[in-house]
Structure formats: C-alpha cells, structure tokens
Short mmCIF file of C-alpha atoms in Angstrom, two decimals:
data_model
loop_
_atom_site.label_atom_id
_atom_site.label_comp_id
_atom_site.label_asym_id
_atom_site.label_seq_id
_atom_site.Cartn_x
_atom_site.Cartn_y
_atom_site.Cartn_z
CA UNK A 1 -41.07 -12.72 -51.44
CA UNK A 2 -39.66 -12.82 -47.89
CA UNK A 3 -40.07 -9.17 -46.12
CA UNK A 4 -36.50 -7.69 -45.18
CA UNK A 5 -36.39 -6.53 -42.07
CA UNK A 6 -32.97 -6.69 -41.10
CA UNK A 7 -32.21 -2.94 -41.57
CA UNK A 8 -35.11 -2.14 -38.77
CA UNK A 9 -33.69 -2.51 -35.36
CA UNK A 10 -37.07 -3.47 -33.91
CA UNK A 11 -38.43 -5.63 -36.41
CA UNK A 12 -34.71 -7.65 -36.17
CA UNK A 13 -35.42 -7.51 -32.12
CA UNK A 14 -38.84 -9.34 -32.87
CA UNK A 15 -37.50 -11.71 -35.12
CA UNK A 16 -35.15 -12.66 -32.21
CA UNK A 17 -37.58 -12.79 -29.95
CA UNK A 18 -39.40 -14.92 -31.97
CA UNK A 19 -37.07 -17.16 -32.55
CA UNK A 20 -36.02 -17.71 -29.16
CA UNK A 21 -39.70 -18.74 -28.43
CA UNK A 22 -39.66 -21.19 -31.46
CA UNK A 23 -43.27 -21.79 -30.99
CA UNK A 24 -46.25 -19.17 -30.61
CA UNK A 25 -50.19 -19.22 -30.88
CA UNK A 26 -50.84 -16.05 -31.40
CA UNK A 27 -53.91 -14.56 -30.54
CA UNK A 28 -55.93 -13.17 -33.67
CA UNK A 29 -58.53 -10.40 -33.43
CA UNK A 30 -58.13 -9.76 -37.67
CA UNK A 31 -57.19 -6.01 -36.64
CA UNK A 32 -54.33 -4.70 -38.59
CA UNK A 33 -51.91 -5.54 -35.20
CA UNK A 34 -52.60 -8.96 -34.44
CA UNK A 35 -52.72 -9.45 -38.58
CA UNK A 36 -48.73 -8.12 -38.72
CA UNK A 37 -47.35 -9.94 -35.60
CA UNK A 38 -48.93 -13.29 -37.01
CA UNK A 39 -47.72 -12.54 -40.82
CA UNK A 40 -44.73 -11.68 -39.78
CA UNK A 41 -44.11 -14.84 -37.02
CA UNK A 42 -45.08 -17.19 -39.44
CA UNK A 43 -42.73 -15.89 -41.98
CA UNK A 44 -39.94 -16.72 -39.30
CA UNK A 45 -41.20 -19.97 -37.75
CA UNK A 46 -43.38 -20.83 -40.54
CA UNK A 47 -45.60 -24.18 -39.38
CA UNK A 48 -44.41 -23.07 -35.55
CA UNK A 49 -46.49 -20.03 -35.58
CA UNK A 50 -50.35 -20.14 -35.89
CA UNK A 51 -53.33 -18.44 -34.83
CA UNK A 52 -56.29 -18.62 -32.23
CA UNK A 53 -59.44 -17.13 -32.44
CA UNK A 54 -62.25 -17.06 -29.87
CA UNK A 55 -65.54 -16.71 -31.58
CA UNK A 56 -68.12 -15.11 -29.56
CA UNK A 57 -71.68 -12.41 -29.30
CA UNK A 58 -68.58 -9.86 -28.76
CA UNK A 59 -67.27 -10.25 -32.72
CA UNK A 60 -69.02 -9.69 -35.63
CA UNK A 61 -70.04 -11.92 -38.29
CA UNK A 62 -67.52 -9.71 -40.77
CA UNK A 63 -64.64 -10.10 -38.31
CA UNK A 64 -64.88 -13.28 -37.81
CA UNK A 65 -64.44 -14.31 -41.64
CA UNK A 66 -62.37 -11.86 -42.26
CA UNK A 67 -60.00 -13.76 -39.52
CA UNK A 68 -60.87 -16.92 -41.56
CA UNK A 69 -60.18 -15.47 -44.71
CA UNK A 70 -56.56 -14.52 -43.94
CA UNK A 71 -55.73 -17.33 -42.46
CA UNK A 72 -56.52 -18.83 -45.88
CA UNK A 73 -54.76 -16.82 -48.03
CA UNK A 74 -51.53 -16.41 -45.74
CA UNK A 75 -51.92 -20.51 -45.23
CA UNK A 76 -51.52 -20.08 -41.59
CA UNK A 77 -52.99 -22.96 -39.65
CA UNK A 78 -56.27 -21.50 -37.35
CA UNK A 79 -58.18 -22.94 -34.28
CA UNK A 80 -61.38 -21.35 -33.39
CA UNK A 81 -62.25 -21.43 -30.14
CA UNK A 82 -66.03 -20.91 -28.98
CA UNK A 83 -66.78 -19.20 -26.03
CA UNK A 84 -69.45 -17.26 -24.46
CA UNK A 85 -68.96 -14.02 -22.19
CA UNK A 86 -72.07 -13.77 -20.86
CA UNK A 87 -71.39 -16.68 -18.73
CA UNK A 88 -68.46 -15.18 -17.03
CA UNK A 89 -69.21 -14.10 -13.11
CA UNK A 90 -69.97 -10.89 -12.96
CA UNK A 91 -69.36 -9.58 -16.81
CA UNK A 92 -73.38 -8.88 -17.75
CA UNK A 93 -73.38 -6.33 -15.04
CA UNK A 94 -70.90 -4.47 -16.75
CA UNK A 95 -68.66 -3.02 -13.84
CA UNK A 96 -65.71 -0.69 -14.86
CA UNK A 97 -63.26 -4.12 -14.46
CA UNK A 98 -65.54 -5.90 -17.24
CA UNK A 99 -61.99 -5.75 -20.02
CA UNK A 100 -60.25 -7.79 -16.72
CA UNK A 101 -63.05 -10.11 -16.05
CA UNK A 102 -63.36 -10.93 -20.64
CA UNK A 103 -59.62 -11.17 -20.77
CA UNK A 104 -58.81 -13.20 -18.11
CA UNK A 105 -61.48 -15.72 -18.95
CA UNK A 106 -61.11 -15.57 -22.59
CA UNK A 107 -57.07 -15.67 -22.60
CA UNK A 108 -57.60 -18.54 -19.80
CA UNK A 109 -59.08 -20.76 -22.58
CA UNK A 110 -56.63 -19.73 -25.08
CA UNK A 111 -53.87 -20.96 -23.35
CA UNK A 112 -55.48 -23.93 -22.76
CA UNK A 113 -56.11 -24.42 -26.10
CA UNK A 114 -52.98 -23.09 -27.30
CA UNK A 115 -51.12 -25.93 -24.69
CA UNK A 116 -53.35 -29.20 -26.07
CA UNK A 117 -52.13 -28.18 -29.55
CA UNK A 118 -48.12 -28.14 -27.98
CA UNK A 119 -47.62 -23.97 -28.19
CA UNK A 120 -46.84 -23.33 -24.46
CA UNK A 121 -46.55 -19.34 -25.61
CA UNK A 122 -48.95 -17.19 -26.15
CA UNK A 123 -48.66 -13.74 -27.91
CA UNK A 124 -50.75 -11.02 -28.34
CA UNK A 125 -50.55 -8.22 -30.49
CA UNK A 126 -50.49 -4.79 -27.84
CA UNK A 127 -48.28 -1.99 -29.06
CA UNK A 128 -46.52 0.17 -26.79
CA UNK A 129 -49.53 2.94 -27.91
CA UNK A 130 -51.86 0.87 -25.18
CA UNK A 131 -49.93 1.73 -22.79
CA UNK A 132 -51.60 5.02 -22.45
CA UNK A 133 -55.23 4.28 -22.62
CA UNK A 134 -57.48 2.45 -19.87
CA UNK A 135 -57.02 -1.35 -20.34
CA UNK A 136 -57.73 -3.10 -17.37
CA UNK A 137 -57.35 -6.11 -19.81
CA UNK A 138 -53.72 -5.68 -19.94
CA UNK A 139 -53.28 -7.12 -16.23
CA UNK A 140 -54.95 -10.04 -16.91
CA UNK A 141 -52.35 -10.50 -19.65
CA UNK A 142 -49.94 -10.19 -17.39
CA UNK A 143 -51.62 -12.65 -14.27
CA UNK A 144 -51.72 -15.24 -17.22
CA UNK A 145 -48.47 -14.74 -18.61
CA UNK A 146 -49.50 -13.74 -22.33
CA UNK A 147 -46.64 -11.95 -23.81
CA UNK A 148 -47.20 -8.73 -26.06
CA UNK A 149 -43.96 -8.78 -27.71
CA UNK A 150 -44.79 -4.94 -29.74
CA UNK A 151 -45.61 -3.48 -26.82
CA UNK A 152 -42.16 -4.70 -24.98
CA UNK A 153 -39.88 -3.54 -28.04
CA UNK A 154 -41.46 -0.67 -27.89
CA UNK A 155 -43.13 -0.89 -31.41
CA UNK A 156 -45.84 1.58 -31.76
CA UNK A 157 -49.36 1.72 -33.83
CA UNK A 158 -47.63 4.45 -36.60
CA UNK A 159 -44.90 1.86 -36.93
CA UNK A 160 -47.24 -1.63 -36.94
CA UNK A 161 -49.52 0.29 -40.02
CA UNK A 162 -46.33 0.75 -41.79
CA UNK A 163 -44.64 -2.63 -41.24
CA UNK A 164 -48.41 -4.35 -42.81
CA UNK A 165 -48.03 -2.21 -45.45
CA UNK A 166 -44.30 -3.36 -46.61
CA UNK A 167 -45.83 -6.63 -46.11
CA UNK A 168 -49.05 -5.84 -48.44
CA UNK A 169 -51.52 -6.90 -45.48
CA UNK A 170 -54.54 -5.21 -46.51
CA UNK A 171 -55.27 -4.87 -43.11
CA UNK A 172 -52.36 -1.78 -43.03
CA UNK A 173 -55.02 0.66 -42.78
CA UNK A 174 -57.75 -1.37 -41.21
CA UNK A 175 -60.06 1.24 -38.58
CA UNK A 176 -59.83 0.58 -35.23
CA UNK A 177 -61.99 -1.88 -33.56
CA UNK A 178 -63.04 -3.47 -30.51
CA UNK A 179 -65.60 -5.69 -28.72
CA UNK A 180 -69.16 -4.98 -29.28
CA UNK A 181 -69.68 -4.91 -25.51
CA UNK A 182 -67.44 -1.56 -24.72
CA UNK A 183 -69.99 0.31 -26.65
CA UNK A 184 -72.60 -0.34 -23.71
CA UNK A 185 -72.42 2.11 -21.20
CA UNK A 186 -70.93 0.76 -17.86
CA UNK A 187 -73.01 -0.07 -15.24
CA UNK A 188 -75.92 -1.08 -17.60
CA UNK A 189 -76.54 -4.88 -18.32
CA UNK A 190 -74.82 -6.62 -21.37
CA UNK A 191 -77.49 -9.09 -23.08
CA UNK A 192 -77.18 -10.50 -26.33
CA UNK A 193 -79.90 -8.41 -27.77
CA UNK A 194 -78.18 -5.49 -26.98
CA UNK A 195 -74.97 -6.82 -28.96
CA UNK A 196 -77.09 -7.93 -32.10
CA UNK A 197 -79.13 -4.31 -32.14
CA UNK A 198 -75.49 -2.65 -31.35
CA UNK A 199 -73.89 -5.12 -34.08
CA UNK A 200 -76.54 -4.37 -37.23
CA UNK A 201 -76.50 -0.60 -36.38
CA UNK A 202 -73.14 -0.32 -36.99
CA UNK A 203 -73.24 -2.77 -40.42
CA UNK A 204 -76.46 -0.66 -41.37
CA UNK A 205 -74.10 2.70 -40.86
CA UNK A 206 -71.17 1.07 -42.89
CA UNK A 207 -73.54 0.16 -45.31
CA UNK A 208 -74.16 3.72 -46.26
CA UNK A 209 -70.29 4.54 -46.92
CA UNK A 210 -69.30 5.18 -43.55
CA UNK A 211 -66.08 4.10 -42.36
CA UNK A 212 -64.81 4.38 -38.65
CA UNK A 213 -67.60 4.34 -36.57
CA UNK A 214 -69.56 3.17 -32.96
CA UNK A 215 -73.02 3.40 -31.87
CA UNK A 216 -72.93 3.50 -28.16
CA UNK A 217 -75.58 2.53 -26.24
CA UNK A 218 -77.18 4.68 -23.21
CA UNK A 219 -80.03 2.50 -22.12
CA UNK A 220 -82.53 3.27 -24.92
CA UNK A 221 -80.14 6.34 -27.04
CA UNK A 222 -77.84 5.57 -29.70
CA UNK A 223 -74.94 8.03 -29.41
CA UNK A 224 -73.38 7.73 -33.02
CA UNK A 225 -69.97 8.60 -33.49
CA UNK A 226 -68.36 9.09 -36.72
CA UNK A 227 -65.13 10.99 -37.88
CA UNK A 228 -66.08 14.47 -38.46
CA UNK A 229 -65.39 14.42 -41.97
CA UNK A 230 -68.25 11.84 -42.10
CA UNK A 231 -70.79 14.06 -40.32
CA UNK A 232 -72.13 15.56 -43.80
CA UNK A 233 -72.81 11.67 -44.88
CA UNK A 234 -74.96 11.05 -41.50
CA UNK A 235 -76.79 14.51 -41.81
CA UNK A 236 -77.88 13.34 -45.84
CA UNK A 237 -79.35 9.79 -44.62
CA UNK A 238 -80.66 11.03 -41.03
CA UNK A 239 -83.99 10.22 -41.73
CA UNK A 240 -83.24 7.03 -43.13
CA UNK A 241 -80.64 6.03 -40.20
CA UNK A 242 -83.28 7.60 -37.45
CA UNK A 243 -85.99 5.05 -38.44
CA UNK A 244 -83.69 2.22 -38.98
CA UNK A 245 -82.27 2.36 -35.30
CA UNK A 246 -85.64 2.79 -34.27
CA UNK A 247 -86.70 -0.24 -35.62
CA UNK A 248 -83.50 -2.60 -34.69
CA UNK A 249 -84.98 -0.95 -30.78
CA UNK A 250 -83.55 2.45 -29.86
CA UNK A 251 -86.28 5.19 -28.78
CA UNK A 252 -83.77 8.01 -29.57
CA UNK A 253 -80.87 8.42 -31.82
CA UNK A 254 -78.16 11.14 -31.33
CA UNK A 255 -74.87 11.98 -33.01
CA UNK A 256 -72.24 12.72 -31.37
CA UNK A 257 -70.74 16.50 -32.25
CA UNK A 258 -67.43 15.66 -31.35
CA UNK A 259 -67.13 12.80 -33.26
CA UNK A 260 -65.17 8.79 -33.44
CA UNK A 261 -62.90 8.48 -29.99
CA UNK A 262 -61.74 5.07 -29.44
CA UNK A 263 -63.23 4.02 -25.65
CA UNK A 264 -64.79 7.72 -25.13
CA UNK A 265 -67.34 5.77 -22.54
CA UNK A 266 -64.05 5.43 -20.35
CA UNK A 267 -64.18 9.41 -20.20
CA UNK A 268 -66.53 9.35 -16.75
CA UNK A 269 -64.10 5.72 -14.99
CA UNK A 270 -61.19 8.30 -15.61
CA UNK A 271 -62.68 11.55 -14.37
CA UNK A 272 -64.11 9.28 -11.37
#
C-alpha cells in the first residue's frame, strides 16, 4: 500500500523535490536513513530511483547483505561498486581530514557510476541532526555536488525513525553505525588487519546479545563501548570477551565507563 504523506509538510516537500529531480542514485549505506530516503524515492519515481553501494574493508560482511537484501525485497534495482580506501593518498595515515579524503574519493566514483547508468543526481541520506557533529565528509559532499535532500528540508533523525516506521522498514530502529575505520584512533595507521580484528570484535560482542556498540582501537587497547544498560552483560562474559580480543590481537581490553557515543574519538580534534 502506497505511504500517505501528503498531510506531512516535509515529507510532501521531499516528494517535490524528488520529483523535480526525476532521476536519483541514491547512495545506500543500509542504515535506517539512507533505507527511508531510497524507500520512499522509489515509491515516487519508481524504476527512476535506485541505489549505489560501494563495497569496501570499511563495511561489514552483515551490512553489506543486509544492503543486498533490501534491495531484494523492496525490488529496487542496486549497483555495487568496489572500491578500496586504503589506496586513497594520504587516508592510511589517518589525519583528522581522513572523513574528507574517504568521501571525496568514494562519492567521486559514485557519481561516476551513477552518470554511466544515466542518473546525473546523486542523493545522500544526511539529516539536518549532522549538522551538529564533526563531519568533515559533509564538504566533500558539497565540492562534488551530492545533494542531502533531509538535511536541506530540515528533516531530522527523530523524524526519519518515525517516517521508516509508517513505512514498516525494519530498519526504523536500526543502531547507529559507521565505517570501521573511525574506530581507529587518529593519527595511528589504518591497515586492513586492523579493520578485520576491529570488524570480528564487534560481531563477537553482538554475538553475546549486545546491541549498540564500538571497539575502538588505541594502538594495542580495545576501548569497548556499550550503552550503559549493557554494562551488566559485558561484566557477566568479561572473561570470555578478555581472551577473545586477545586472541583476534589486542594486548589489553578496557570498557569504557561512560559508555556508546557516536564519534567520541573526535572528543580530542574538537578540544584541539
């Protein structure tokens, strides 16, 4: 059944907006934003909306099919594009512009790809909520001319979690995520390793019932983060999840006391 939306005055503004772009590739991460924006364009262009996903060391095995998956069910056409990171000047050394320097390159070959396939626009799913974090990403958005048509109208993350849920994306509720590499601390090198220990740490950590959570990586430490409700769970297995990040190649493995903050390693770039 189609999703009314004409008695939301932003949801009508993005149908307009979509419609006046006729065709969009949108760019598809599988979190619960980009999953709305591309339900929701496809259900106004239909065929003239579809999605693009890079596949890379920087998204997990799980996100990856889960982008596959919905595309599938929601019978959304899906290109894949491959790319690695760790080729990009500069990007392994992990300076405090690394978001710029993955962006820029990574939304470079989207709109390449997005222009062979005859989708000259690009959109991305930012709400206005980014505005207020660091995201040194966002200006390579704008340099390339990727539109984030949420975060112009003004739509925020409270009202995105809502909108999947009239549309009974099961996504709605979907944790935060982001790249594997923004759990390295910056200024230390990015290798692949690194990403596969990060990568299985937090799969072995989800494994045990826990939901929202990052192991961020201080040279040899695991800092664990985990909502604080899920503290109790990490205390019961600690034995279990000590030797099992030992053995995937930490020496030491910590937990943070104040728990899950979404890109707490930009704490010392902003006090700087």
């Amino acid at each position: 059944m189609p999703f009314n939306f004409e008695n939301d005055s932003k949801l009508s503004a993005l149908a307009e907006y979509l419609k006046n772009r006729q065709k969009v590739a949108v760019a598809f991460s599988g979190g619960v934003d980009s999953a709305f924006l591309l339900k929701f364009a496809s259900q106004i262009l239909g065929k003239n909306a579809m999605a693009l996903n890079v596949s890379s060391v920087l998204q997990t095995k799980t996100e990856l099919a889960e982008v596959q998956n919905f595309c599938r069910q929601h019978q959304i056409a899906l290109q894949t594009v491959q790319f690695d990171p760790l080729q990009i000047p500069g990007f392994c050394q992990n300076p405090a512009n690394r978001c710029y320097l993955c962006k820029k390159a990574i939304f470079t070959r989207i709109k390449q790809q997005a222009q062979a396939l005859g989708f000259c626009c690009v959109i991305d799913g930012s709400n206005a909520d980014d505005a207020g974090d660091f995201r040194p990403g966002m200006q390579a958005l704008k340099e390339l001319e990727i539109e984030s048509p949420m975060k112009m109208l003004g739509i925020t993350k409270a009202e995105v979690r809502q909108f999947a849920k009239s549309l009974n994306l099961e996504q709605w509720n979907k944790a935060a995520s982001a790249c594997l590499a923004s759990r390295i601390n910056y200024g230390e090198e990015i290798t692949s390793k690194k990403l596969y220990i990060i990568e299985e740490s937090e799969q072995f950590l989800r494994s045990l019932g826990v939901g929202q959570c990052r192991v961020r990586m201080h040279q040899n430490i695991a800092r664990i983060e985990v909502l604080q409700e899920q503290m109790p769970l990490i205390f019961e297995n600690k034995a279990l999840i000590d030797q099992t990040l030992k053995n995937l190649g930490f020496s030491f493995v910590t937990l943070d006391l104040f728990g899950f903050k979404s890109g707490s390693l930009n704490k010392n770039l902003l006090q700087n």
